[in-house]
């Protein structure tokens, strides 16, 4: 009886030990990859534009690769790094390297020549793949995408917004009026403004919600929602676009609302 | 009755030190394991107040083993992600880390066979919809518009398969992506 209870106690103790070890292993495995700073800002001058600190806080060596890519912006304003291209003007000290567990590496970035627009905005893609001992199943790797902003000098900043197509989405009862706007300047200050719709003895005016548009990209800005306040017919639409408090552009055009 | 009570007393008296020793051994094992296996602590002590340096961090656990969901043909696995970011907005997505297009995109594969349909992924609890990993443009699983400090996200994976053996013979490298800020 006594031996039996001792055996049970020993089993319990072994279980507690195993649980403790498993918890400790889980805690140790819960490291990761970190990048510092999250947004790298600098003036767009040839030469060094700053450094990134990349840390491996896992308990395994990690193969790290770094790429500076241009952003790709959709017409609805969403952005993602363009995985097919790299910004050749920006050269990191090293592109691929192994990072030991708990190690941190500072990587310098150099701008080879002055960008055409005098500014450059890109995504820094840091990928970390821990070393696995083979075998099948699902494995995970890390990918951190941070932002790089190289601003133009104050005197070279240009605020220009080119209105393109004016169109109605939906109907006058349930719809919206959009204006495709191209950022022809060299800053990423959000572009907003005022809109005035007149016709049929009615005038509707409102504020256009500012939206960030990449230099050279075109985004559909929603001028106003249509909720049945206007009847069908021809209207004149006047838009005044502003960027960082500067007048960036404008247009006056007619449109037939359905 | 008397001998019975005596034996019980002696048994409990001998069991107490054994239990104490067992607990002591467990605690010692935990401390030793923590010392040897834990990642090195950052050199800087935390500072109360002041400016926060811009940082981004992503931690991932090992994916759990695939387990059958009820009596269905689906198997599920979980990855625990911990995200930290001082900048906004941020989004978390998962994409195929092996190929960026073609027949194998999003599918668990071995040297000469591919599991069909593609692996599916979602984040969070409950009835959040699963996204297929064979999409060329991956859908963001979670988006935040506030700074994050060790925010825990449960990434759930789902794969349809005839049996668990098929899953053991196929593999996939997933790229868990944490995107910070916009342009």
PDB file of C-alpha atoms in Angstrom, chain B residues 32-171:
ATOM      1  CA  UNK B  32      17.052  25.459 -14.646  1.00  0.00           C
ATOM      2  CA  UNK B  33      15.095  25.098 -17.872  1.00  0.00           C
ATOM      3  CA  UNK B  34      14.217  28.797 -17.837  1.00  0.00           C
ATOM      4  CA  UNK B  35      17.864  29.702 -17.245  1.00  0.00           C
ATOM      5  CA  UNK B  36      19.227  27.543 -20.038  1.00  0.00           C
ATOM      6  CA  UNK B  37      16.475  27.810 -22.616  1.00  0.00           C
ATOM      7  CA  UNK B  38      15.151  31.322 -22.213  1.00  0.00           C
ATOM      8  CA  UNK B  39      16.212  33.960 -24.711  1.00  0.00           C
ATOM      9  CA  UNK B  40      18.579  36.626 -23.388  1.00  0.00           C
ATOM     10  CA  UNK B  41      16.805  39.532 -21.771  1.00  0.00           C
ATOM     11  CA  UNK B  42      17.233  42.959 -23.373  1.00  0.00           C
ATOM     12  CA  UNK B  43      20.103  44.924 -21.898  1.00  0.00           C
ATOM     13  CA  UNK B  44      18.088  48.079 -21.256  1.00  0.00           C
ATOM     14  CA  UNK B  45      15.828  48.336 -18.244  1.00  0.00           C
ATOM     15  CA  UNK B  46      12.271  49.553 -18.941  1.00  0.00           C
ATOM     16  CA  UNK B  47      11.862  53.303 -18.614  1.00  0.00           C
ATOM     17  CA  UNK B  48       8.665  54.789 -17.249  1.00  0.00           C
ATOM     18  CA  UNK B  49       7.510  57.720 -19.347  1.00  0.00           C
ATOM     19  CA  UNK B  50       9.334  59.499 -22.133  1.00  0.00           C
ATOM     20  CA  UNK B  51       9.324  58.880 -25.836  1.00  0.00           C
ATOM     21  CA  UNK B  52       8.850  55.415 -27.262  1.00  0.00           C
ATOM     22  CA  UNK B  53      11.267  54.384 -30.040  1.00  0.00           C
ATOM     23  CA  UNK B  54       9.594  53.268 -33.217  1.00  0.00           C
ATOM     24  CA  UNK B  55       9.610  49.485 -33.248  1.00  0.00           C
ATOM     25  CA  UNK B  56       7.947  46.509 -34.875  1.00  0.00           C
ATOM     26  CA  UNK B  57       8.079  42.948 -33.560  1.00  0.00           C
ATOM     27  CA  UNK B  58       6.470  39.666 -34.464  1.00  0.00           C
ATOM     28  CA  UNK B  59       6.655  36.473 -32.402  1.00  0.00           C
ATOM     29  CA  UNK B  60       5.284  33.144 -33.524  1.00  0.00           C
ATOM     30  CA  UNK B  61       4.773  29.829 -31.814  1.00  0.00           C
ATOM     31  CA  UNK B  62       5.313  26.513 -33.530  1.00  0.00           C
ATOM     32  CA  UNK B  63       2.206  25.383 -35.425  1.00  0.00           C
ATOM     33  CA  UNK B  64       0.302  22.777 -33.441  1.00  0.00           C
ATOM     34  CA  UNK B  65      -0.274  19.321 -34.920  1.00  0.00           C
ATOM     35  CA  UNK B  66      -3.210  18.993 -37.279  1.00  0.00           C
ATOM     36  CA  UNK B  67      -6.256  17.567 -35.524  1.00  0.00           C
ATOM     37  CA  UNK B  68      -9.465  16.400 -37.126  1.00  0.00           C
ATOM     38  CA  UNK B  69     -12.432  18.737 -36.645  1.00  0.00           C
ATOM     39  CA  UNK B  70     -15.241  16.536 -35.323  1.00  0.00           C
ATOM     40  CA  UNK B  71     -16.146  13.893 -37.888  1.00  0.00           C
ATOM     41  CA  UNK B  72     -15.472  16.093 -40.890  1.00  0.00           C
ATOM     42  CA  UNK B  73     -12.674  15.727 -43.436  1.00  0.00           C
ATOM     43  CA  UNK B  74     -11.074  18.927 -42.177  1.00  0.00           C
ATOM     44  CA  UNK B  75      -7.992  19.106 -39.998  1.00  0.00           C
ATOM     45  CA  UNK B  76      -7.076  22.185 -37.987  1.00  0.00           C
ATOM     46  CA  UNK B  77      -3.872  23.609 -36.612  1.00  0.00           C
ATOM     47  CA  UNK B  78      -3.097  26.791 -34.657  1.00  0.00           C
ATOM     48  CA  UNK B  79      -0.251  29.303 -34.542  1.00  0.00           C
ATOM     49  CA  UNK B  80      -0.061  31.857 -31.747  1.00  0.00           C
ATOM     50  CA  UNK B  81       1.283  35.204 -32.934  1.00  0.00           C
ATOM     51  CA  UNK B  82       2.268  38.112 -30.742  1.00  0.00           C
ATOM     52  CA  UNK B  83       2.546  41.513 -32.420  1.00  0.00           C
ATOM     53  CA  UNK B  84       4.033  44.780 -31.207  1.00  0.00           C
ATOM     54  CA  UNK B  85       4.024  48.058 -33.093  1.00  0.00           C
ATOM     55  CA  UNK B  86       4.318  51.709 -32.161  1.00  0.00           C
ATOM     56  CA  UNK B  87       3.187  52.868 -35.594  1.00  0.00           C
ATOM     57  CA  UNK B  88      -0.266  52.683 -37.162  1.00  0.00           C
ATOM     58  CA  UNK B  89      -2.024  51.282 -39.120  1.00  0.00           C
ATOM     59  CA  UNK B  90      -0.843  47.671 -39.014  1.00  0.00           C
ATOM     60  CA  UNK B  91      -2.097  44.527 -40.639  1.00  0.00           C
ATOM     61  CA  UNK B  92      -1.413  40.826 -40.320  1.00  0.00           C
ATOM     62  CA  UNK B  93      -1.576  38.439 -43.243  1.00  0.00           C
ATOM     63  CA  UNK B  94      -0.323  34.975 -44.141  1.00  0.00           C
ATOM     64  CA  UNK B  95       1.070  33.976 -47.512  1.00  0.00           C
ATOM     65  CA  UNK B  96       2.825  31.101 -49.173  1.00  0.00           C
ATOM     66  CA  UNK B  97       6.530  31.252 -48.396  1.00  0.00           C
ATOM     67  CA  UNK B  98       7.643  28.796 -51.075  1.00  0.00           C
ATOM     68  CA  UNK B  99       6.073  29.939 -54.343  1.00  0.00           C
ATOM     69  CA  UNK B 100       4.392  33.133 -55.534  1.00  0.00           C
ATOM     70  CA  UNK B 101       2.316  31.571 -58.304  1.00  0.00           C
ATOM     71  CA  UNK B 102       1.491  28.387 -60.148  1.00  0.00           C
ATOM     72  CA  UNK B 103      -0.138  25.098 -59.215  1.00  0.00           C
ATOM     73  CA  UNK B 104       1.582  24.754 -55.850  1.00  0.00           C
ATOM     74  CA  UNK B 105       0.547  28.178 -54.568  1.00  0.00           C
ATOM     75  CA  UNK B 106      -1.150  27.760 -51.193  1.00  0.00           C
ATOM     76  CA  UNK B 107      -1.217  23.962 -51.380  1.00  0.00           C
ATOM     77  CA  UNK B 108       0.574  21.605 -49.010  1.00  0.00           C
ATOM     78  CA  UNK B 109       2.910  19.629 -51.193  1.00  0.00           C
ATOM     79  CA  UNK B 110       5.533  16.911 -51.187  1.00  0.00           C
ATOM     80  CA  UNK B 111       8.081  16.191 -53.906  1.00  0.00           C
ATOM     81  CA  UNK B 112       5.562  14.838 -56.395  1.00  0.00           C
ATOM     82  CA  UNK B 113       2.074  15.313 -54.969  1.00  0.00           C
ATOM     83  CA  UNK B 114      -0.130  18.237 -53.995  1.00  0.00           C
ATOM     84  CA  UNK B 115      -2.919  18.239 -51.439  1.00  0.00           C
ATOM     85  CA  UNK B 116      -6.115  19.695 -52.764  1.00  0.00           C
ATOM     86  CA  UNK B 117      -7.938  21.979 -51.912  1.00  0.00           C
ATOM     87  CA  UNK B 118      -5.559  24.708 -50.775  1.00  0.00           C
ATOM     88  CA  UNK B 119      -4.707  25.419 -47.157  1.00  0.00           C
ATOM     89  CA  UNK B 120      -7.064  27.927 -45.548  1.00  0.00           C
ATOM     90  CA  UNK B 121      -6.277  30.482 -42.881  1.00  0.00           C
ATOM     91  CA  UNK B 122      -8.098  32.814 -40.518  1.00  0.00           C
ATOM     92  CA  UNK B 123      -7.299  34.831 -37.405  1.00  0.00           C
ATOM     93  CA  UNK B 124      -9.292  35.180 -34.230  1.00  0.00           C
ATOM     94  CA  UNK B 125     -12.000  33.177 -32.564  1.00  0.00           C
ATOM     95  CA  UNK B 126     -15.454  32.079 -33.601  1.00  0.00           C
ATOM     96  CA  UNK B 127     -16.950  32.336 -37.037  1.00  0.00           C
ATOM     97  CA  UNK B 128     -14.345  34.478 -38.781  1.00  0.00           C
ATOM     98  CA  UNK B 129     -14.229  33.353 -42.416  1.00  0.00           C
ATOM     99  CA  UNK B 130     -11.310  31.326 -43.736  1.00  0.00           C
ATOM    100  CA  UNK B 131      -9.228  32.683 -46.633  1.00  0.00           C
ATOM    101  CA  UNK B 132      -7.721  30.337 -49.164  1.00  0.00           C
ATOM    102  CA  UNK B 133      -3.941  30.607 -49.441  1.00  0.00           C
ATOM    103  CA  UNK B 134      -3.980  30.114 -53.219  1.00  0.00           C
ATOM    104  CA  UNK B 135      -5.144  33.716 -53.756  1.00  0.00           C
ATOM    105  CA  UNK B 136      -2.525  35.801 -55.570  1.00  0.00           C
ATOM    106  CA  UNK B 137      -3.318  38.857 -53.423  1.00  0.00           C
ATOM    107  CA  UNK B 138      -3.521  37.683 -49.791  1.00  0.00           C
ATOM    108  CA  UNK B 139      -6.370  39.106 -47.758  1.00  0.00           C
ATOM    109  CA  UNK B 140      -5.366  40.792 -44.485  1.00  0.00           C
ATOM    110  CA  UNK B 141      -6.462  38.663 -41.536  1.00  0.00           C
ATOM    111  CA  UNK B 142      -6.467  41.466 -38.978  1.00  0.00           C
ATOM    112  CA  UNK B 143      -6.041  45.251 -39.192  1.00  0.00           C
ATOM    113  CA  UNK B 144      -5.334  47.587 -36.298  1.00  0.00           C
ATOM    114  CA  UNK B 145      -5.489  51.373 -36.098  1.00  0.00           C
ATOM    115  CA  UNK B 146      -3.853  51.695 -32.668  1.00  0.00           C
ATOM    116  CA  UNK B 147      -0.387  50.984 -31.264  1.00  0.00           C
ATOM    117  CA  UNK B 148       0.048  47.384 -30.131  1.00  0.00           C
ATOM    118  CA  UNK B 149       2.006  45.897 -27.258  1.00  0.00           C
ATOM    119  CA  UNK B 150       2.326  42.102 -27.367  1.00  0.00           C
ATOM    120  CA  UNK B 151      -1.145  41.666 -28.816  1.00  0.00           C
ATOM    121  CA  UNK B 152      -1.914  37.954 -29.091  1.00  0.00           C
ATOM    122  CA  UNK B 153      -3.558  36.689 -32.271  1.00  0.00           C
ATOM    123  CA  UNK B 154      -4.573  33.084 -32.848  1.00  0.00           C
ATOM    124  CA  UNK B 155      -3.976  32.105 -36.472  1.00  0.00           C
ATOM    125  CA  UNK B 156      -6.041  29.073 -37.411  1.00  0.00           C
ATOM    126  CA  UNK B 157      -5.186  26.818 -40.336  1.00  0.00           C
ATOM    127  CA  UNK B 158      -7.587  24.395 -41.979  1.00  0.00           C
ATOM    128  CA  UNK B 159      -6.858  21.654 -44.494  1.00  0.00           C
ATOM    129  CA  UNK B 160      -9.183  19.138 -46.059  1.00  0.00           C
ATOM    130  CA  UNK B 161      -7.626  15.667 -46.226  1.00  0.00           C
ATOM    131  CA  UNK B 162      -8.726  12.053 -46.258  1.00  0.00           C
ATOM    132  CA  UNK B 163      -6.578  11.132 -43.264  1.00  0.00           C
ATOM    133  CA  UNK B 164      -3.867  12.458 -40.960  1.00  0.00           C
ATOM    134  CA  UNK B 165      -1.187  10.461 -42.772  1.00  0.00           C
ATOM    135  CA  UNK B 166      -1.645  12.567 -45.910  1.00  0.00           C
ATOM    136  CA  UNK B 167      -0.935  15.681 -43.847  1.00  0.00           C
ATOM    137  CA  UNK B 168       2.204  14.182 -42.328  1.00  0.00           C
ATOM    138  CA  UNK B 169       3.627  13.482 -45.789  1.00  0.00           C
ATOM    139  CA  UNK B 170       3.093  16.996 -47.124  1.00  0.00           C
ATOM    140  CA  UNK B 171       4.533  20.308 -46.011  1.00  0.00           C
TER     141      UNK B 171
END
